[in-house]
PDB file of C-alpha atoms in Angstrom:
ATOM      1  CA  MET A   1     -95.410-162.570 158.507  1.00  0.00           C
ATOM      2  CA  SER A   2     -93.647-159.506 157.204  1.00  0.00           C
ATOM      3  CA  MET A   3     -90.813-157.616 158.764  1.00  0.00           C
ATOM      4  CA  LYS A   4     -89.350-154.220 157.942  1.00  0.00           C
ATOM      5  CA  ILE A   5     -85.762-153.483 158.771  1.00  0.00           C
ATOM      6  CA  ARG A   6     -84.237-150.075 158.377  1.00  0.00           C
ATOM      7  CA  PHE A   7     -80.474-149.747 158.023  1.00  0.00           C
ATOM      8  CA  GLU A   8     -78.460-146.677 158.768  1.00  0.00           C
ATOM      9  CA  GLY A   9     -74.833-146.685 157.734  1.00  0.00           C
ATOM     10  CA  GLY A  10     -75.215-149.851 155.691  1.00  0.00           C
ATOM     11  CA  ASP A  11     -71.621-149.796 154.443  1.00  0.00           C
ATOM     12  CA  LYS A  12     -70.290-149.929 157.985  1.00  0.00           C
ATOM     13  CA  MET A  13     -72.621-152.794 158.852  1.00  0.00           C
ATOM     14  CA  GLU A  14     -71.522-154.752 155.796  1.00  0.00           C
ATOM     15  CA  VAL A  15     -67.848-154.345 156.691  1.00  0.00           C
ATOM     16  CA  GLU A  16     -68.422-155.524 160.248  1.00  0.00           C
ATOM     17  CA  LEU A  17     -70.384-158.550 159.083  1.00  0.00           C
ATOM     18  CA  GLY A  18     -67.694-159.341 156.538  1.00  0.00           C
ATOM     19  CA  GLN A  19     -65.095-159.720 159.305  1.00  0.00           C
ATOM     20  CA  ILE A  20     -67.135-162.184 161.370  1.00  0.00           C
ATOM     21  CA  PRO A  21     -66.148-165.355 159.426  1.00  0.00           C
ATOM     22  CA  ARG A  22     -62.422-164.544 159.566  1.00  0.00           C
ATOM     23  CA  GLU A  23     -62.526-163.619 163.261  1.00  0.00           C
ATOM     24  CA  SER A  24     -64.548-166.751 164.029  1.00  0.00           C
ATOM     25  CA  GLU A  25     -62.039-168.958 162.230  1.00  0.00           C
ATOM     26  CA  ASN A  26     -59.112-167.363 164.083  1.00  0.00           C
ATOM     27  CA  ALA A  27     -60.949-167.791 167.396  1.00  0.00           C
ATOM     28  CA  GLY A  28     -61.602-171.442 166.539  1.00  0.00           C
ATOM     29  CA  ILE A  29     -57.911-172.081 165.911  1.00  0.00           C
ATOM     30  CA  GLU A  30     -56.969-170.438 169.219  1.00  0.00           C
ATOM     31  CA  ILE A  31     -59.644-172.460 171.022  1.00  0.00           C
ATOM     32  CA  GLN A  32     -58.258-175.676 169.539  1.00  0.00           C
ATOM     33  CA  LYS A  33     -54.720-174.830 170.672  1.00  0.00           C
ATOM     34  CA  LYS A  34     -55.816-173.979 174.215  1.00  0.00           C
ATOM     35  CA  CYS A  35     -58.042-177.031 174.512  1.00  0.00           C
ATOM     36  CA  ALA A  36     -55.298-179.330 173.206  1.00  0.00           C
ATOM     37  CA  LYS A  37     -52.960-178.103 175.967  1.00  0.00           C
ATOM     38  CA  ILE A  38     -55.649-178.508 178.622  1.00  0.00           C
ATOM     39  CA  ILE A  39     -56.536-182.034 177.498  1.00  0.00           C
ATOM     40  CA  LYS A  40     -52.886-183.068 177.124  1.00  0.00           C
ATOM     41  CA  ASN A  41     -52.170-181.969 180.701  1.00  0.00           C
ATOM     42  CA  ALA A  42     -55.235-183.838 181.987  1.00  0.00           C
ATOM     43  CA  VAL A  43     -54.231-187.034 180.149  1.00  0.00           C
ATOM     44  CA  GLU A  44     -50.671-186.816 181.487  1.00  0.00           C
ATOM     45  CA  LYS A  45     -52.001-186.323 185.029  1.00  0.00           C
ATOM     46  CA  ARG A  46     -54.328-189.339 184.701  1.00  0.00           C
ATOM     47  CA  LEU A  47     -51.563-191.522 183.292  1.00  0.00           C
ATOM     48  CA  ARG A  48     -49.226-190.563 186.141  1.00  0.00           C
ATOM     49  CA  SER A  49     -51.908-191.430 188.687  1.00  0.00           C
ATOM     50  CA  ILE A  50     -52.295-194.976 187.324  1.00  0.00           C
ATOM     51  CA  SER A  51     -48.584-195.677 186.860  1.00  0.00           C
ATOM     52  CA  GLN A  52     -47.287-198.915 188.319  1.00  0.00           C
ATOM     53  CA  LYS A  53     -45.146-198.703 191.409  1.00  0.00           C
ATOM     54  CA  SER A  54     -43.778-202.237 191.112  1.00  0.00           C
ATOM     55  CA  ALA A  55     -40.239-203.393 190.376  1.00  0.00           C
ATOM     56  CA  HIS A  56     -41.301-204.225 186.817  1.00  0.00           C
ATOM     57  CA  ALA A  57     -42.168-200.599 186.104  1.00  0.00           C
ATOM     58  CA  ASN A  58     -38.488-199.600 186.209  1.00  0.00           C
ATOM     59  CA  SER A  59     -37.180-202.618 184.336  1.00  0.00           C
ATOM     60  CA  LYS A  60     -35.133-201.749 181.245  1.00  0.00           C
ATOM     61  CA  LYS A  61     -36.543-204.808 179.473  1.00  0.00           C
ATOM     62  CA  ARG A  62     -39.941-203.170 179.546  1.00  0.00           C
ATOM     63  CA  ARG A  63     -40.714-199.962 177.704  1.00  0.00           C
ATOM     64  CA  ARG A  64     -38.243-197.147 178.268  1.00  0.00           C
ATOM     65  CA  VAL A  65     -40.685-194.254 178.244  1.00  0.00           C
ATOM     66  CA  HIS A  66     -43.684-193.930 180.515  1.00  0.00           C
ATOM     67  CA  MET A  67     -46.946-193.273 178.706  1.00  0.00           C
ATOM     68  CA  ALA A  68     -47.365-189.944 180.524  1.00  0.00           C
ATOM     69  CA  ASP A  69     -44.049-188.773 179.060  1.00  0.00           C
ATOM     70  CA  ASP A  70     -45.028-189.724 175.513  1.00  0.00           C
ATOM     71  CA  VAL A  71     -48.265-187.765 175.015  1.00  0.00           C
ATOM     72  CA  ARG A  72     -48.315-185.745 171.792  1.00  0.00           C
ATOM     73  CA  THR A  73     -50.616-183.222 170.151  1.00  0.00           C
ATOM     74  CA  MET A  74     -50.977-183.219 166.400  1.00  0.00           C
ATOM     75  CA  THR A  75     -52.741-180.739 164.141  1.00  0.00           C
ATOM     76  CA  LYS A  76     -53.854-181.679 160.639  1.00  0.00           C
ATOM     77  CA  LYS A  77     -56.606-181.075 158.106  1.00  0.00           C
ATOM     78  CA  ASP A  78     -59.189-183.721 157.385  1.00  0.00           C
ATOM     79  CA  LYS A  79     -60.533-184.590 153.947  1.00  0.00           C
ATOM     80  CA  TYR A  80     -63.104-181.773 154.221  1.00  0.00           C
ATOM     81  CA  GLY A  81     -60.478-179.120 154.974  1.00  0.00           C
ATOM     82  CA  ASP A  82     -61.359-178.779 158.661  1.00  0.00           C
ATOM     83  CA  ILE A  83     -58.514-178.493 161.142  1.00  0.00           C
ATOM     84  CA  ILE A  84     -58.330-181.359 163.634  1.00  0.00           C
ATOM     85  CA  VAL A  85     -56.238-181.415 166.797  1.00  0.00           C
ATOM     86  CA  LYS A  86     -55.415-184.854 168.195  1.00  0.00           C
ATOM     87  CA  VAL A  87     -54.055-185.712 171.624  1.00  0.00           C
ATOM     88  CA  GLN A  88     -52.477-189.142 171.361  1.00  0.00           C
ATOM     89  CA  GLY A  89     -49.616-191.365 172.386  1.00  0.00           C
ATOM     90  CA  GLY A  90     -46.246-190.929 170.730  1.00  0.00           C
ATOM     91  CA  LYS A  91     -44.268-193.474 168.712  1.00  0.00           C
ATOM     92  CA  GLN A  92     -43.107-195.523 171.689  1.00  0.00           C
ATOM     93  CA  THR A  93     -46.375-195.831 173.609  1.00  0.00           C
ATOM     94  CA  GLY A  94     -49.184-194.868 171.229  1.00  0.00           C
ATOM     95  CA  THR A  95     -50.092-198.471 170.463  1.00  0.00           C
ATOM     96  CA  LEU A  96     -50.631-199.182 174.171  1.00  0.00           C
ATOM     97  CA  TRP A  97     -53.308-196.561 174.829  1.00  0.00           C
ATOM     98  CA  HIS A  98     -56.273-198.774 173.962  1.00  0.00           C
ATOM     99  CA  ILE A  99     -54.903-201.628 176.086  1.00  0.00           C
ATOM    100  CA  VAL A 100     -54.392-199.441 179.165  1.00  0.00           C
ATOM    101  CA  ASN A 101     -57.687-197.620 178.660  1.00  0.00           C
ATOM    102  CA  ASP A 102     -59.929-200.595 177.830  1.00  0.00           C
ATOM    103  CA  GLY A 103     -58.054-203.419 179.567  1.00  0.00           C
ATOM    104  CA  THR A 104     -57.599-207.008 178.432  1.00  0.00           C
ATOM    105  CA  TYR A 105     -58.557-210.370 179.845  1.00  0.00           C
ATOM    106  CA  ARG A 106     -55.396-210.120 181.982  1.00  0.00           C
ATOM    107  CA  SER A 107     -55.587-206.486 183.066  1.00  0.00           C
ATOM    108  CA  ARG A 108     -58.380-204.294 184.268  1.00  0.00           C
ATOM    109  CA  ALA A 109     -59.500-201.231 182.317  1.00  0.00           C
ATOM    110  CA  THR A 110     -58.438-197.810 183.638  1.00  0.00           C
ATOM    111  CA  HIS A 111     -60.627-195.620 181.405  1.00  0.00           C
ATOM    112  CA  PHE A 112     -58.049-192.832 181.707  1.00  0.00           C
ATOM    113  CA  MET A 113     -59.298-191.163 178.524  1.00  0.00           C
ATOM    114  CA  ASP A 114     -62.840-190.736 179.835  1.00  0.00           C
ATOM    115  CA  GLY A 115     -61.513-189.585 183.197  1.00  0.00           C
ATOM    116  CA  ALA A 116     -59.191-187.029 181.631  1.00  0.00           C
ATOM    117  CA  LEU A 117     -61.989-185.582 179.504  1.00  0.00           C
ATOM    118  CA  ALA A 118     -64.267-185.374 182.529  1.00  0.00           C
ATOM    119  CA  ASP A 119     -61.505-183.700 184.565  1.00  0.00           C
ATOM    120  CA  CYS A 120     -60.907-180.953 182.021  1.00  0.00           C
ATOM    121  CA  GLU A 121     -64.479-180.306 180.886  1.00  0.00           C
ATOM    122  CA  ALA A 122     -64.895-177.121 182.937  1.00  0.00           C
ATOM    123  CA  ALA A 123     -61.491-175.774 181.870  1.00  0.00           C
ATOM    124  CA  VAL A 124     -62.309-176.394 178.198  1.00  0.00           C
ATOM    125  CA  GLU A 125     -65.667-174.629 178.500  1.00  0.00           C
ATOM    126  CA  SER A 126     -64.016-171.679 180.194  1.00  0.00           C
ATOM    127  CA  ALA A 127     -61.328-171.471 177.460  1.00  0.00           C
ATOM    128  CA  VAL A 128     -64.015-171.489 174.755  1.00  0.00           C
ATOM    129  CA  ASP A 129     -66.055-168.818 176.546  1.00  0.00           C
ATOM    130  CA  GLU A 130     -62.985-166.639 177.092  1.00  0.00           C
ATOM    131  CA  GLU A 131     -61.897-166.770 173.461  1.00  0.00           C
ATOM    132  CA  LEU A 132     -65.393-166.108 172.128  1.00  0.00           C
ATOM    133  CA  ARG A 133     -65.758-163.193 174.533  1.00  0.00           C
ATOM    134  CA  LYS A 134     -62.593-161.661 173.040  1.00  0.00           C
ATOM    135  CA  VAL A 135     -64.035-161.855 169.538  1.00  0.00           C
ATOM    136  CA  PHE A 136     -67.716-161.106 170.079  1.00  0.00           C
ATOM    137  CA  GLY A 137     -67.796-159.567 173.543  1.00  0.00           C
TER     138      GLY A 137
END
């Protein structure tokens, strides 16, 4: 199979193609920031919906910060140089996330992480589409 392509104004085409990687990387960073905010809000909402309403929930002997108030986003580079955005618990409640999400033999699982991701799936897709439309649209 052979194909002939004719270029007119090749210098202009080369310049436009040369900008695509940089614009794509910038769009990716913006998408990560927007998605991190969306997911953080969804996780906080889920955690608030499963909060305990008992007398023990307000006890000062128990933890001082509710998990919904201790959600953090963190941006870092992995060993391959890719930027990773994490939505996770903060210092005071981060170690409890797996217990609340998965449950124990004494407490039932809430699966708030899966629920939060399902809740924000459409918003994340729309944020990705919007940002890519700005770059390539």
